[in-house]
Amino acid sequence: MGLDYENDGALHAKLIEDVLSQYPDKAAKRRKKHLSVATSKDETGGEDKGLSECDVKSNIKSIPGVMTIRGCAYAGSKGVVWGPVKDMVHISHGPVGCGQYSWSQRRNYYVGTTGIDTFVTMQFTSDFQEKDIVFGGDKKLEKIIDEIEDLFPLSGGISVQSECPIGLIGDDIEAVSRKKAKEHEKTIVPVRCEGFRGVSQSLGHHIANDAIRDWVFDKDDVAFESGPYDVNVVGDYNIGGDAWASRILLEEIGLRVVGNWSGDATLAEIERAPKAKLNLIHCYRSMNYICRHMEEKYGIAWMEYNFFGPSQIEASLRNIAKHFGPEIEEKTEKVIAKYRPLVDAVIAKYQPRLEGRTVMLYVGGLRPRHVITAYEDLGMVIVGTGYEFAHNDDYQRTGHYVKNGTLVYDDVTGYELEKFIEGIRPDLVGSGIKEKYPVQKMGIPFRQMHSWDYSGPYHGYDGFAIFARDMDLAINNPVWGLYRAPWKKTKDVQLRAVAAE
Amino acid sequence: MPQSAEKVLDHAPLFREPEYRQMLAEKKLNFECPHPDQIVSDQRELTKTWEYREKNLAREALVINPAKACQPLGAVFAAAGFERTMSFVHGSQGCVAYYRSHLSRHFKEPSSAVSSSMTEDAAVFGGLKNMVDGLANTYKLYDPKMIAVSTTCMAEVIGDDLRSFIENAKNEGSVPCDFDVPFAHTPAFVGSHVDGYDGMVKGVLEHFWKGSERSQAAGTINIIPGFDGFCVGNNRELKRLLDLMGVTYTVIQDASDQFDTPSDGEYRMYDGGTKIEDVKGALNAEATLSLQHYNTRKTLEYCNEVGQATASFHYPLGVQATDEFLMKISAISGQEIPETIRMERGRLVDAMADSQSWLHGKKYAIYGDPDFVYGMARFVMETGGEPTHCLATNGTSAWEAQMKELLASSSFGQDAQIWAGKDLWAMRSLLFTEPVDLLIGNSYGKYLERDTGTPLIRLMFPIFDRHHHHRFPLMGYQGGLRVLTTILDKIFDKLDRETSETGVTDYSYDLTR
């Protein structure tokens, strides 16, 4: 799978050395562990030939003052896991800011009547004031829940997303939730995702998963007739419609998606999950916890899959089909064959425009590895990649994707990323909104790989066509050729003239 | 199969294709356990009623879709208006990621700030170590001329003291002892972003002015713009006017270049901003003027304390507010308002006269920061419009009183209502029960536009879903022209849309309006 190439490991090692030399000693020592150059396992004596080793430390506290790109546990819970559950009201519990900045920013698509039976693109906040800090916010929370019941009677439930002060002032949101859930006969989920917990978004995911386990599962009798091909899609947040472009394929191969977590999900889809036959997990980092729990408690197997780009889609579909046997496998081959002409046409159109172009990635906990093959399907080359909040098991998995010599950076700092990009000058950078504009100022094409830069979906075959189009329009836009004023003779600015072709 | 390589469909058209429509309909029916359609539509209708409005406005605890942000955002914006200044926000790190994203999404520009990345252990032991290490790292990596420290609510709740922490950090050699590290405590649970702005600007001024001898330079003026998403266009326009008048002035906190750097291959982490030397010199100004009173209450108090004359405006827009502003400048500086500016004024008035028939009697709902709402309501009334609903989530009772006075001053304000402290879900009820012709606000207003059908005009931070508007001024007579044109475009576009059905409204679809 993928292309065969090697990256310039010597250059990358030098870049690491250069950036480390600029830190105070203490910080340099700490940052050193997070930066490395991927090496082939056969060189290091490993057995899996062709795999690389991404030997970096991860999931460790960020260093103060270095401009980490990471977010917090609240972002991981409200922003990622819970926020997309569409028929629930999610209270950003604490001061106004957290809910305000995360309001409608993750593009978790859904269908529903917003404000009536669906609430994803709304910002519910307890808007803490000084008196709430001093006297506690539990009384206020009770009143908020009552007001929600009064104004939004069709909501399916409520979650309480804790912001920093909650855990510091000793509020008992669990007690309030229990009391009010009983009173209103509704699911109310307290989530202890205060932003200071853990080192990144990641602990927020974990806490959010645990809240599903503790406050949703086995609370109500779920009447549902299970079938032999029932699956849950877990860890697809339907960004730009990703989950829909995936669901259409799973249904085509004969599976029944009985729950989608958590993009476009209703609470019912979460409650029902233990009745499925298999959990298909897309974002391993943010939702592996609950899959492991369901395996232990309900005996539901789980399987990772990757729907970015045709190579991975085909492999994943076949892998999923194998779990269900010949009937599904046969259908799967038909589906793969059906989409083959689309794949061929997309590659025929875009590969000549993208072949050999180099890409650097820096995203969250999954995409820094998952999208690699999609680029390679288009003939593009990944020269560097890294995660905001991955753990060791993610870097192990990354070894299956990256080539020898690839620059690997964990919890990269603004300074490092800028210097790496300057030193490598890739043809494209894929990262987030905070990185977009600095990179574009340098004259380097950029795509946001959290929000799909307001495009998408990128999952599935339908999504691959959009992905290819978007990478082409980013790289081959004429604007990159206009950066230098023609009368300016000095070459103080290093610029590529890509676009004019 | 809806997708093809020839014509790639992204989300907007793709999910309208029959395959996806069917899939989503079946998902809803079989797996979502939805409420019956009738119940949903009944509830939707109920939310349009006076009965719902009364419950909605009677809320005491729950806030839904507020039009305000928290203090540190204002502090980070404020710091961006000073030369080579890095914002350092002491507390949890996720907050900083949010401020940077928020500002970048509006300005379509880089936004730099660092965090002291406090976690559980710092919650227990305090964040001093984070401050000591953090300042050292920031100083070394990002080569700032100044580091402006503010706080997240975490640091405020545990009670970290910035003054002593910074002193400690200096003693430990994090930054040189004479390096400038102004600071402001910016608790997110007090006030809003406009107060964070106030605190940080005051923090900077105090840092440079305290202990210095003031020798008044007659006729010189400081201008503080306040938190302004249109700072790029507005500050440049103001400076052009002041230069035309020949005034000696300092814009204190000028982020117009920082949030509008050119693309020429070089990434400028820092650009423009008020020079540190100029901040020091500004102590000697005769007067300090604030363009947004509610953004600068503490700052102006301090300016008063050091002996400066002060005056404040409410986001001066349109004819009379600009007149007053320029006359004030003229009075302090002793410089005449030149004929060229009078010509500009005349051109704005000319445009308003040309279009008055389309504007007279139009009803508006206006929301946003307190000063903006004041300035906008005033301009609307100059055009013969009626500001029916004026809402500021971060508006105080003092603001409410000032609004009352303003609205009472014109017959066009007689039916106006002022909504201090209310949010945009309240506005939704207001628009359903007492509808208006136009809604003026920011991007969040698009949900109100969708629900109530009130056309939205985006003139206030943040604007995420339209590009580059902030690069053009709203202030000054030139800015007035732009506001006027933006309103008129909205009116004409709507009229055209409503009369464009051939065979039904061939009339009224006029070529000349």
Coordinates of N, CA and C in Angstrom, one line a residue, chain A residues 35-129:
Chain A
L35 N 10.8 15.0 19.5 CA 11.2 15.2 18.1 C 12.1 14.0 17.7
S36 N 11.7 13.5 16.5 CA 12.6 12.5 16.0 C 12.5 12.3 14.5
V37 N 13.3 11.5 13.9 CA 13.3 11.1 12.5 C 12.9 9.6 12.5
A38 N 11.9 9.3 11.7 CA 11.4 7.9 11.6 C 12.5 7.1 11.0
T39 N 12.7 5.9 11.6 CA 13.7 5.0 11.0 C 13.1 3.6 10.7
S40 N 13.6 3.0 9.6 CA 13.0 1.7 9.2 C 13.3 0.7 10.3
K41 N 12.4 -0.2 10.6 CA 12.5 -1.1 11.6 C 13.6 -2.1 11.4
D42 N 13.8 -2.4 10.1 CA 14.9 -3.4 9.8 C 16.2 -2.9 10.2
E43 N 16.4 -1.5 10.1 CA 17.6 -0.9 10.6 C 17.8 -1.1 12.1
T44 N 16.6 -1.0 12.8 CA 16.7 -1.1 14.2 C 16.5 -2.5 14.7
G45 N 16.5 -3.4 13.8 CA 16.4 -4.8 14.3 C 15.0 -5.3 14.4
G46 N 14.0 -4.5 14.1 CA 12.6 -5.0 14.2 C 12.3 -6.0 13.2
E47 N 11.2 -6.7 13.4 CA 10.9 -7.8 12.5 C 10.0 -7.4 11.3
D48 N 9.1 -6.4 11.6 CA 8.1 -6.0 10.5 C 8.9 -5.2 9.5
K49 N 9.2 -5.8 8.4 CA 10.0 -5.1 7.4 C 9.1 -4.0 6.8
G50 N 9.6 -2.9 6.5 CA 8.8 -1.9 5.8 C 8.1 -0.9 6.8
L51 N 8.1 -1.3 8.0 CA 7.5 -0.4 9.0 C 8.6 0.5 9.6
S52 N 8.1 1.6 10.1 CA 9.1 2.6 10.7 C 8.8 2.7 12.2
E53 N 9.8 3.2 12.8 CA 9.7 3.5 14.2 C 9.6 5.0 14.4
C54 N 8.6 5.4 15.1 CA 8.4 6.8 15.5 C 8.7 6.9 16.9
D55 N 9.9 7.1 17.3 CA 10.3 7.0 18.7 C 10.3 8.3 19.4
V56 N 9.1 8.8 19.7 CA 9.0 10.1 20.5 C 8.2 9.8 21.8
K57 N 8.5 10.7 22.7 CA 7.6 10.7 23.9 C 6.4 11.5 23.7
S58 N 5.3 11.1 24.3 CA 4.0 11.7 24.0 C 3.1 11.7 25.3
N59 N 2.0 12.5 25.1 CA 1.1 12.6 26.2 C 1.7 13.1 27.5
I60 N 2.6 14.0 27.4 CA 3.3 14.6 28.5 C 2.9 16.1 28.6
K61 N 3.0 16.7 29.8 CA 2.7 18.1 29.9 C 3.4 19.0 28.9
S62 N 2.7 20.0 28.4 CA 3.4 20.9 27.5 C 4.3 21.9 28.4
I63 N 5.3 22.4 27.8 CA 6.2 23.3 28.5 C 5.6 24.7 28.5
P64 N 5.6 25.4 29.6 CA 5.0 26.8 29.7 C 5.7 27.7 28.7
G65 N 5.0 28.6 28.1 CA 5.5 29.7 27.3 C 6.1 29.4 26.0
V66 N 5.9 28.2 25.5 CA 6.5 27.8 24.2 C 5.5 27.9 23.0
M67 N 4.2 28.2 23.3 CA 3.2 28.3 22.3 C 2.8 26.9 21.8
T68 N 2.3 26.1 22.7 CA 1.8 24.8 22.3 C 0.5 25.0 21.5
I69 N 0.2 24.1 20.6 CA -1.0 24.3 19.8 C -2.2 23.5 20.4
R70 N -1.9 22.8 21.5 CA -2.9 22.0 22.1 C -4.0 22.8 22.8
G71 N -5.1 22.0 23.0 CA -6.3 22.6 23.7 C -6.3 21.9 25.1
C72 N -7.6 21.8 25.6 CA -7.8 21.3 27.0 C -8.8 20.2 27.0
A73 N -9.0 19.6 28.2 CA -9.9 18.5 28.4 C -11.4 18.9 28.1
Y74 N -11.7 20.2 28.4 CA -13.1 20.6 28.0 C -13.3 20.5 26.5
A75 N -12.2 21.0 25.8 CA -12.3 20.9 24.3 C -12.5 19.4 23.8
G76 N -11.8 18.5 24.6 CA -11.9 17.1 24.2 C -13.3 16.5 24.5
S77 N -13.9 17.0 25.6 CA -15.2 16.5 25.9 C -16.3 17.2 25.2
K78 N -16.5 18.5 25.5 CA -17.6 19.3 24.9 C -17.3 19.4 23.4
G79 N -16.1 19.8 23.0 CA -15.8 20.1 21.6 C -15.8 18.9 20.8
V80 N -15.4 17.8 21.3 CA -15.2 16.6 20.4 C -16.3 15.5 20.7
V81 N -16.3 15.0 21.9 CA -17.1 13.8 22.1 C -18.6 14.1 22.3
W82 N -18.9 15.0 23.2 CA -20.3 15.3 23.6 C -21.0 16.3 22.7
G83 N -20.3 17.3 22.3 CA -20.9 18.4 21.6 C -21.8 18.0 20.4
P84 N -21.3 17.0 19.6 CA -22.1 16.6 18.4 C -23.4 15.9 18.7
V85 N -23.6 15.3 19.9 CA -24.8 14.6 20.2 C -26.0 15.6 20.1
K86 N -26.8 15.4 19.1 CA -27.6 16.5 18.6 C -28.9 16.8 19.4
D87 N -29.5 15.8 20.0 CA -30.7 16.1 20.7 C -30.5 16.4 22.1
M88 N -29.3 16.6 22.6 CA -29.0 16.9 23.9 C -28.6 18.4 24.0
V89 N -28.9 19.0 25.2 CA -28.4 20.3 25.5 C -27.1 20.2 26.3
H90 N -26.0 20.7 25.8 CA -24.7 20.6 26.4 C -24.4 22.0 27.1
I91 N -24.4 22.0 28.4 CA -24.2 23.2 29.1 C -22.7 23.4 29.3
S92 N -22.1 24.5 28.8 CA -20.8 24.9 29.2 C -20.8 25.5 30.5
H93 N -20.4 24.7 31.5 CA -20.6 25.1 32.9 C -19.4 25.8 33.5
G94 N -19.6 27.1 33.6 CA -18.5 28.0 34.1 C -18.6 29.3 33.4
P95 N -17.5 30.1 33.3 CA -17.5 31.4 32.6 C -17.9 31.2 31.2
V96 N -18.1 32.4 30.6 CA -18.8 32.4 29.2 C -17.8 32.0 28.1
G97 N -16.5 32.2 28.3 CA -15.6 32.1 27.1 C -15.5 30.7 26.4
C98 N -15.3 29.7 27.2 CA -15.1 28.3 26.6 C -16.2 28.0 25.6
G99 N -17.4 28.2 26.1 CA -18.5 27.9 25.2 C -18.6 28.8 24.0
Q100 N -18.2 30.0 24.2 CA -18.3 31.0 23.1 C -17.3 30.7 22.0
Y101 N -16.0 30.4 22.4 CA -15.0 30.1 21.4 C -15.2 28.8 20.7
S102 N -15.9 27.9 21.3 CA -16.1 26.6 20.7 C -17.4 26.5 20.0
W103 N -18.2 27.5 20.1 CA -19.6 27.6 19.5 C -19.5 27.4 18.0
S104 N -20.1 26.3 17.5 CA -20.2 26.1 16.1 C -18.9 26.0 15.3
Q105 N -17.8 25.7 15.9 CA -16.6 25.7 15.2 C -16.1 24.4 14.7
R106 N -16.7 23.3 15.1 CA -16.2 22.0 14.6 C -16.9 21.4 13.4
R107 N -17.9 22.1 13.0 CA -18.6 21.6 11.8 C -19.1 20.2 11.9
N108 N -19.7 19.9 13.1 CA -20.3 18.6 13.2 C -21.7 18.6 12.6
Y109 N -21.8 18.1 11.3 CA -23.0 18.3 10.6 C -24.1 17.4 11.2
Y110 N -25.4 17.9 11.1 CA -26.5 17.1 11.6 C -27.7 17.6 10.8
V111 N -28.8 16.8 10.9 CA -30.1 17.2 10.5 C -31.0 17.3 11.6
G112 N -31.8 18.4 11.8 CA -32.7 18.5 12.9 C -33.2 20.0 12.9
T113 N -34.2 20.2 13.8 CA -34.7 21.6 13.9 C -34.0 22.3 15.1
T114 N -33.0 23.1 14.7 CA -32.1 23.7 15.7 C -32.9 24.6 16.7
G115 N -32.7 24.4 17.9 CA -33.4 25.2 19.0 C -34.7 24.5 19.4
I116 N -35.2 23.5 18.7 CA -36.4 22.8 19.0 C -36.2 21.4 19.5
D117 N -35.6 20.6 18.6 CA -35.3 19.2 19.0 C -33.8 18.9 18.8
T118 N -33.0 19.9 18.4 CA -31.6 19.7 18.0 C -30.9 21.0 18.5
F119 N -29.6 20.8 19.0 CA -29.0 22.0 19.7 C -27.5 22.1 19.5
V120 N -27.0 21.5 18.5 CA -25.6 21.4 18.3 C -25.0 22.8 18.1
T121 N -25.6 23.6 17.3 CA -25.0 24.9 16.9 C -25.5 26.0 17.8
M122 N -25.7 25.7 19.1 CA -26.1 26.7 20.1 C -25.1 26.7 21.2
Q123 N -25.1 27.8 21.9 CA -24.1 27.9 23.1 C -24.9 28.1 24.3
F124 N -25.0 27.1 25.1 CA -25.6 27.1 26.4 C -24.6 27.3 27.5
T125 N -24.6 28.3 28.3 CA -23.6 28.5 29.3 C -24.2 29.0 30.6
S126 N -23.6 28.6 31.7 CA -24.0 29.1 33.0 C -23.4 30.5 33.3
D127 N -22.5 31.0 32.4 CA -22.0 32.3 32.5 C -21.7 32.7 33.9
F128 N -20.8 32.0 34.5 CA -20.4 32.2 35.9 C -20.0 33.6 36.2
Q129 N -20.5 34.1 37.3 CA -20.1 35.5 37.8 C -19.3 35.2 39.1

